[in-house]
Coordinates of C-alpha atoms and ligand atoms in Angstrom, one line a residue:
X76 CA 153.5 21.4 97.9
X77 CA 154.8 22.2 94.7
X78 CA 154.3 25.7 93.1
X79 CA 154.6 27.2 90.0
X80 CA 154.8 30.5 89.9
X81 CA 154.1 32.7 86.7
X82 CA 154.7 36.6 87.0
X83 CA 152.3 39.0 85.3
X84 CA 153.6 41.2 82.1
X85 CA 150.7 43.6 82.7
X86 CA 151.2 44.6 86.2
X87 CA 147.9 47.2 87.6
X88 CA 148.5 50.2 89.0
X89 CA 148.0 50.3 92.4
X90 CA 145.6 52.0 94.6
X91 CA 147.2 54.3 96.8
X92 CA 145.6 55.5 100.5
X93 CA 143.9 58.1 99.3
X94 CA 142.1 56.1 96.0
X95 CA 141.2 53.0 98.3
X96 CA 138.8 55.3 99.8
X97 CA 136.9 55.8 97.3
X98 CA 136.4 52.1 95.9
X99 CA 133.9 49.9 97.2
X100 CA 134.7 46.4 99.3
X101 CA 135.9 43.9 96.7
X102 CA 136.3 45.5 93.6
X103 CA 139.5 45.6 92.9
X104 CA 142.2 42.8 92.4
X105 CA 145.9 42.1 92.4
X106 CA 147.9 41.1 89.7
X107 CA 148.2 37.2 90.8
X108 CA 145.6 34.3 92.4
X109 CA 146.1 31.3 93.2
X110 CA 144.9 27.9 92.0
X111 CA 144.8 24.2 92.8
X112 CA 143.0 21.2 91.2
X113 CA 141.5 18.5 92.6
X114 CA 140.5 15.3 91.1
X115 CA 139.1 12.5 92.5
X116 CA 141.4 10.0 92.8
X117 CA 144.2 11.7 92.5
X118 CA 144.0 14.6 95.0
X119 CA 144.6 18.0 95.4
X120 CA 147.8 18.9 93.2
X121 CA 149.0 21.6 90.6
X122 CA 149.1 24.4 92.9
X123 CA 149.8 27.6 91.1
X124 CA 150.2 31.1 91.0
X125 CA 149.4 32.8 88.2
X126 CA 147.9 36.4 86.5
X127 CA 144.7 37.6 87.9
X128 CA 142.3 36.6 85.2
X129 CA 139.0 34.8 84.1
X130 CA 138.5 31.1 84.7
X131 CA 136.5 29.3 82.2
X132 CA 133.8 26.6 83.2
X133 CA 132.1 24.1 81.2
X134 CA 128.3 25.7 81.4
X135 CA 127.5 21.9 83.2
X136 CA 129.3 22.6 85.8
X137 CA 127.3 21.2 88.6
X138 CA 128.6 24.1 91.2
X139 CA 127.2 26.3 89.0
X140 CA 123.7 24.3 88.8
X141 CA 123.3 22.9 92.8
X142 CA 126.0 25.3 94.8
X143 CA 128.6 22.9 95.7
X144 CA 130.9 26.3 96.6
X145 CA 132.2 27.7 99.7
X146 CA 134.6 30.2 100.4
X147 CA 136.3 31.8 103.6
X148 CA 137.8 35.0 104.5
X149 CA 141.0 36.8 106.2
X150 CA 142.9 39.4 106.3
X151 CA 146.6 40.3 106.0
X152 CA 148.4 43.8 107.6
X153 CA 151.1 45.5 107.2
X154 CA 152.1 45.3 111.5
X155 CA 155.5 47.8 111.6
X156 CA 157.6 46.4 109.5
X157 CA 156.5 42.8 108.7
X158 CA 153.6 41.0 106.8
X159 CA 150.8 39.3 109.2
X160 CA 147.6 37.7 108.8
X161 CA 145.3 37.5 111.5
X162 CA 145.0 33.6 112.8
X163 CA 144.3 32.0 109.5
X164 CA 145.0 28.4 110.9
X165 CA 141.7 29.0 112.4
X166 CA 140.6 29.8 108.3
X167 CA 141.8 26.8 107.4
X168 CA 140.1 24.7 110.1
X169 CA 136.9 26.3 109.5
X170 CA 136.8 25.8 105.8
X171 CA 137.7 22.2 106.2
X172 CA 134.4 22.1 108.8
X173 CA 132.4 23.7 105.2
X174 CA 134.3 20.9 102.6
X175 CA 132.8 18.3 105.2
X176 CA 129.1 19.3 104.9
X177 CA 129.0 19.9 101.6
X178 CA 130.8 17.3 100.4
X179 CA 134.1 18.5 99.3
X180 CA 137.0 17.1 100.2
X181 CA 139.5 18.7 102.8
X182 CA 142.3 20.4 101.9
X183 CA 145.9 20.1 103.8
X184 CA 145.6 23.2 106.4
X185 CA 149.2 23.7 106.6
X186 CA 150.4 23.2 103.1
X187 CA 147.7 25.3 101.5
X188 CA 148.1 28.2 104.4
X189 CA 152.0 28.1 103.4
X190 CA 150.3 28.6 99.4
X191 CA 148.2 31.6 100.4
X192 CA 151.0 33.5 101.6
X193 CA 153.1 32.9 99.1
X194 CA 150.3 34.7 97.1
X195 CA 150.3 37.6 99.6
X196 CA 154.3 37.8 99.2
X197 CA 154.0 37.3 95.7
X198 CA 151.7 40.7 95.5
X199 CA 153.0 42.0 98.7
X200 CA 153.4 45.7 97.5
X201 CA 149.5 46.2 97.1
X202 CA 149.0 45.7 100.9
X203 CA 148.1 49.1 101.9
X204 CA 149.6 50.6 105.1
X205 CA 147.1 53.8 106.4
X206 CA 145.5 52.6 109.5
X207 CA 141.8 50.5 108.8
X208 CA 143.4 49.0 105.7
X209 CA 144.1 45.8 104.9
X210 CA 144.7 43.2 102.0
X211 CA 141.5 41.2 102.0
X212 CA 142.0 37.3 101.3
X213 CA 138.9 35.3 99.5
X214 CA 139.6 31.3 99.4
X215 CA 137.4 29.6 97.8
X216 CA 136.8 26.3 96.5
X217 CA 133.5 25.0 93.4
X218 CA 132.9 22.3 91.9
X219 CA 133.5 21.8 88.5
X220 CA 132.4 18.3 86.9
X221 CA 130.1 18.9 83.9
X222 CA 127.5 16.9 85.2
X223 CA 123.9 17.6 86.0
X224 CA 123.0 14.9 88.2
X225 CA 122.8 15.8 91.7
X226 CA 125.7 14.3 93.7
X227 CA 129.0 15.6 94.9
X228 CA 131.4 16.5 92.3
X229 CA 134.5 14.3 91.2
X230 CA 136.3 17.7 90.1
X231 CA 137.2 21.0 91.7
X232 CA 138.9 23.9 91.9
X233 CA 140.3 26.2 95.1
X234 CA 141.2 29.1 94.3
X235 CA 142.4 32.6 96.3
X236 CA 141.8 36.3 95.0
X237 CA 143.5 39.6 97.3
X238 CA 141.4 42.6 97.6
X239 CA 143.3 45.2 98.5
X240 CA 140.6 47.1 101.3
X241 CA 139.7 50.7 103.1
X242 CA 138.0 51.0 106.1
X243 CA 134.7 48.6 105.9
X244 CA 132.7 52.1 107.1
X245 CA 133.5 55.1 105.9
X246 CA 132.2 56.7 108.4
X247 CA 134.9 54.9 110.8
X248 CA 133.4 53.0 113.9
X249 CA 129.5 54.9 113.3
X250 CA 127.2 53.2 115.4
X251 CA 124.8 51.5 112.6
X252 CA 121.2 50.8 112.3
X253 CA 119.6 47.1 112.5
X254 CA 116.4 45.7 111.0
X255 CA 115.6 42.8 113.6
X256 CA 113.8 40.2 110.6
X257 CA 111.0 38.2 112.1
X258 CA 110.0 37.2 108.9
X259 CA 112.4 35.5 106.5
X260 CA 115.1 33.2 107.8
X261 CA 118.8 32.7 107.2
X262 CA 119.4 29.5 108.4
X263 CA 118.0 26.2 110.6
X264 CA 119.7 23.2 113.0
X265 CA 120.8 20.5 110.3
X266 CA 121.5 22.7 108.0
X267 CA 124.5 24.5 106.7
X268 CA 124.2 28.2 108.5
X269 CA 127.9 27.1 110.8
X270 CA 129.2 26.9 106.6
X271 CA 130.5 29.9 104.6
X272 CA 128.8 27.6 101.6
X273 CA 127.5 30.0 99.2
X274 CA 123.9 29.5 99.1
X275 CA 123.6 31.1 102.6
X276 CA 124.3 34.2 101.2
X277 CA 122.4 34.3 98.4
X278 CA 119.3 33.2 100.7
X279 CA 119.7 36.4 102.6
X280 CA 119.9 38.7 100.0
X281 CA 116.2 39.6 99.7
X282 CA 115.8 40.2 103.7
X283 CA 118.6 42.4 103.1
X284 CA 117.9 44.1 100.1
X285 CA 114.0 45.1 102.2
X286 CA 115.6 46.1 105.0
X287 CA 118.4 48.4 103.3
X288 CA 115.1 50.0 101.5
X289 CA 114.2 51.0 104.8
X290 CA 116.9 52.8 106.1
X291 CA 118.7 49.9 107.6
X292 CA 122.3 48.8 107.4
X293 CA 121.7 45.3 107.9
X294 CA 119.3 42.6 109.7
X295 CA 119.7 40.4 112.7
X296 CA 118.8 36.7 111.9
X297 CA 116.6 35.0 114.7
X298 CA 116.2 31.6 114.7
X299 CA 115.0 29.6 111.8
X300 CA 112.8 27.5 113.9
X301 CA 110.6 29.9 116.4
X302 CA 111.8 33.3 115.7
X303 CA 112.6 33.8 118.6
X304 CA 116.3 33.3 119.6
X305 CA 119.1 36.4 118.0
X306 CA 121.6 34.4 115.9
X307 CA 123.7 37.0 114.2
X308 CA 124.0 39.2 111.7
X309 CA 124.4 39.3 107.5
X310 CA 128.5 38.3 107.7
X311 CA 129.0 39.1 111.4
X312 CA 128.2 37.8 114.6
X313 CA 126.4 39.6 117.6
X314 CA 127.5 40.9 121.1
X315 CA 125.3 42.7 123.6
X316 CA 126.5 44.5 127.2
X317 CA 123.9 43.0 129.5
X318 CA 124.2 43.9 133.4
X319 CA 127.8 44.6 133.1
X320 CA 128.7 41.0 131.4
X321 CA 129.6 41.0 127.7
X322 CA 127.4 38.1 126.0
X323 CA 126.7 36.4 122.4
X324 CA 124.9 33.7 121.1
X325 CA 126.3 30.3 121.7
X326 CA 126.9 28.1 118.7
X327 CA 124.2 25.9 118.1
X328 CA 124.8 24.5 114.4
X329 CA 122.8 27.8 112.8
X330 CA 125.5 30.3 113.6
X331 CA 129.0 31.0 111.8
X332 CA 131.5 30.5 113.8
X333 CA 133.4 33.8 113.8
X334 CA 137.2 33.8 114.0
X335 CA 136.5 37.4 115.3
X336 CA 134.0 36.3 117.9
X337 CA 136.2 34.1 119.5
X338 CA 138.8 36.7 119.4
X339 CA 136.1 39.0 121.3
X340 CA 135.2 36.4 123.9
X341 CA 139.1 35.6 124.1
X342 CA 139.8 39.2 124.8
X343 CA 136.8 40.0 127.5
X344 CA 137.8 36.9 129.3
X345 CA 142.1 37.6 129.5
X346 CA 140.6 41.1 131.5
X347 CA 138.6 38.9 134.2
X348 CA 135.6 40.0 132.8
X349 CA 132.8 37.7 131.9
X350 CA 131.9 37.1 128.2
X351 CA 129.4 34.6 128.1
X352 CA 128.0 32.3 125.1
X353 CA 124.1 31.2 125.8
X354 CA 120.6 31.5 124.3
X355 CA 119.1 35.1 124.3
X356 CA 115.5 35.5 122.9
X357 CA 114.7 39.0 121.5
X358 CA 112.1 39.7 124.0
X359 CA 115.0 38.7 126.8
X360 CA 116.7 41.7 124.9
X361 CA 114.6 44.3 124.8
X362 CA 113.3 43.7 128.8
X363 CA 117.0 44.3 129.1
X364 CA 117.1 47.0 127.1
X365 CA 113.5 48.8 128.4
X366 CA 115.0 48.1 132.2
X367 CA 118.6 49.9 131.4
X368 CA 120.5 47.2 131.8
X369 CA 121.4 46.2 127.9
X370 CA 123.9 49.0 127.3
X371 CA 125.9 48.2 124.6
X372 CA 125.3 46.3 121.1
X373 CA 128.2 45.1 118.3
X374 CA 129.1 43.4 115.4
X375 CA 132.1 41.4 114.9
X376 CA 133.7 39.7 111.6
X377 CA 137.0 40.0 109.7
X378 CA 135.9 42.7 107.1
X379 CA 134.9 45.4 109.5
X380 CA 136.1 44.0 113.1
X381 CA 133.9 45.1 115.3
X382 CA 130.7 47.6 114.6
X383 CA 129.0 49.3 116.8
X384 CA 125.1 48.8 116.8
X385 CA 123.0 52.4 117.7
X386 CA 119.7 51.1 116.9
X387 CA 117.9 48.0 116.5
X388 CA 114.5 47.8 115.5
X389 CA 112.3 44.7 116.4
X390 CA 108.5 45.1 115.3
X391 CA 108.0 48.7 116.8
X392 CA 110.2 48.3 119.4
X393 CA 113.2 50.7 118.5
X394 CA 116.4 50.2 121.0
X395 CA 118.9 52.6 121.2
X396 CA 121.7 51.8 122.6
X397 CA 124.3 54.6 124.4
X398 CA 122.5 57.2 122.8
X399 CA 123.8 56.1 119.1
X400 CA 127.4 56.3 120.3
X401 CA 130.2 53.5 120.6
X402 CA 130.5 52.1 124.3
X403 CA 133.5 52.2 125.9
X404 CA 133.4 48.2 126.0
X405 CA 133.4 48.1 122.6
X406 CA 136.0 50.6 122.2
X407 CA 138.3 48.9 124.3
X408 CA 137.6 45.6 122.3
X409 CA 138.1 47.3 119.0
X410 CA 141.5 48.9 120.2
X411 CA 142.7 45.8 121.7
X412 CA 142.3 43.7 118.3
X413 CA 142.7 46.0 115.6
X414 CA 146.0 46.7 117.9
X415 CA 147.5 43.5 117.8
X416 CA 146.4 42.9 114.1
X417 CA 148.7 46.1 113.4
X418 CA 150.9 45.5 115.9
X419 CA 150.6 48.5 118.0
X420 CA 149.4 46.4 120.7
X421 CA 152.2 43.2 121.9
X422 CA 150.8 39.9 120.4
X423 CA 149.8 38.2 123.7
X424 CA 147.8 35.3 122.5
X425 CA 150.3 34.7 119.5
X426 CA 147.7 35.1 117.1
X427 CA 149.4 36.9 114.0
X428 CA 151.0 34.4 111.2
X429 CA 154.1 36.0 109.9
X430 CA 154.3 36.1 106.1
X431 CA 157.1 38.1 105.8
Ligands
PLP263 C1 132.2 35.3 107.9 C2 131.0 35.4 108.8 C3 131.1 35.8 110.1 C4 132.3 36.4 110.7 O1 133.3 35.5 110.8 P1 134.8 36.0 110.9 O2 135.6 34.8 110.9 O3 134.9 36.8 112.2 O4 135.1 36.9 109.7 C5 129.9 35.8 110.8 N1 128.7 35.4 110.3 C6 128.6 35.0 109.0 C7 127.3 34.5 108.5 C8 129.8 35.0 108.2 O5 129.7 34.6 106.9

């Protein structure tokens, strides 16, 4: 693809280790972002890197009315003495899954992977380098026809932003505290819960604002249709240690398809141990849990890799799990993948992209 590239005059100062600490996930830009156009008709085209800035939108701008907007998100590292980013083809595949259900047309995986990091050279010096740190990626694509009737655009616009980011928890890996929600719902077969589409989020906000009022980090989603299967949780996905055999919810259409859940299942499995993807109801869980055998619980997604789970509460059920401390199964998964994403630990699955 064809790329123009227009350098900032203003360039920001930079965050160093010790500031990054200090400001909150996503605040804070770069000095560049990408953009490409599409029109109907003619394509995707005019990629472009230009100064961070404001984009302006005709206020009929039907993904501003109905939604049509989806986004992914990835991470690069500073691994020794290179640029990496953690399987991004995989990005790239699963936003083309979200242009397909909500009508957007698919962008070119390969070319628009080689635009992104061209961005991430282009503003290569704010990639911090203390350990947990990261340049944080955001693609994202709306729709931008001025046009209030409810159909798919004919216009739109992707576009990437770099965050430069600190450790997700400040605290490090702290075993967090999770709000099991048995009353609102996230998402339901047939619809778009397997989409990074922005409406999901903004559905979940309320669940999540109630249960951070009460003490709790985040919520587990169950499913949308009896309540009664564990889906995942806010922007993560779920993992339990049940009898010994790591396991997670399979994908059944509701669930995001995590590019660090695979990696987890991917790991487990390359040591001979079982990591399994099925159905487990809540009440499976806490029988599990009450019996001893349900020993460790964690998150897993790109922003904080993996997070270990010390409580969950489900009605009045409160589990704890290894007495509020991280297991030594999840240690050994977060060390094995936050290795190789620094590249402390030998790439065995060839999963870093260099960038530079
Ligand atoms: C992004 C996301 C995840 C985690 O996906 P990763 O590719 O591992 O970052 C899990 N669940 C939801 C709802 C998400 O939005």
């Amino acid at each position: 693809m064809e790329m123009l590239i227009e350098k900032t005059t203003k360039p920001k100062h930079i965050p160093t280790s010790d500031e990054l600490g200090g400001i909150t996930f996503g605040t804070v830009f770069t000095d560049h972002m990408l953009i490409i156009d599409y029109i109907e008709g003619k394509g995707w085209h005019d990629a472009r890197i230009v100064p961070y800035g404001p984009i302006s939108l005709d206020p009929a701008a039907c993904g501003l009315h109905y939604g049509q907007l989806i986004f992914e998100g990835l991470k690069a590292y500073k691994a020794m003495d290179s640029v990496v980013m953690f399987r991004p083809e995989q990005n790239m595949a699963r936003m083309n899954e979200s242009c397909d259900r909500m009508c957007i047309p698919p962008i070119n995986e390969g070319e628009t992977l080689e635009t992104i990091a061209e961005l991430v050279r282009v503003d290569s010096a704010w990639i911090p380098s203390a350990p947990g740190t990261a340049l944080y990626v955001r693609p994202f694509i709306y729709a931008n026809e001025p046009i209030l009737a409810v159909r798919p655009s004919k216009t739109f616009t992707f576009a990437t932003i770099l965050a430069p980011v600190g450790l997700y928890f400040k605290g490090g890996l702290v075993p967090t505290k999770i709000f099991v929600e048995d009353n609102y719902v996230r998402a339901v077969r047939g619809g778009t819960g397997f989409t990074k589409c922005a409406g999901n989020y903004a559905a979940a906000m309320k669940s999540q604002k109630e249960a951070g009022e009460a003490g709790y980090a985040q919520v587990l989603w169950l499913d949308g249709a009896e309540r009664k299967y564990i889906e995942e949780v806010g922007a993560m996905n779920i993992f339990f240690v049940i009898d010994g055999e790591v396991v997670t919810p399979e994908l059944n259409g509701s669930i995001l398809s995590g590019v660090t859940r695979k990696s987890v299942i991917e790991v487990v499995r390359s040591w001979g141990m079982q990591a399994r993807e099925r159905a487990i109801s809540i009440q499976e869980l806490a029988d599990a849990h009450k019996e001893g055998r349900a020993t460790e619980a964690f998150c897993a997604g790109t922003a904080a890799v993996i997070s270990p789970i010390g409580e969950l509460k489900w009605r009045d059920n409160v589990m704890i799990f290894n007495d509020r401390k991280i297991g030594a199964t999840t240690q050994r998964i977060y060390d094995e993948i936050t290795g190789i994403q620094t590249g402390a630990v030998p790439d065995k699955f060839g999963w870093l992209y260099k960038v530079s």
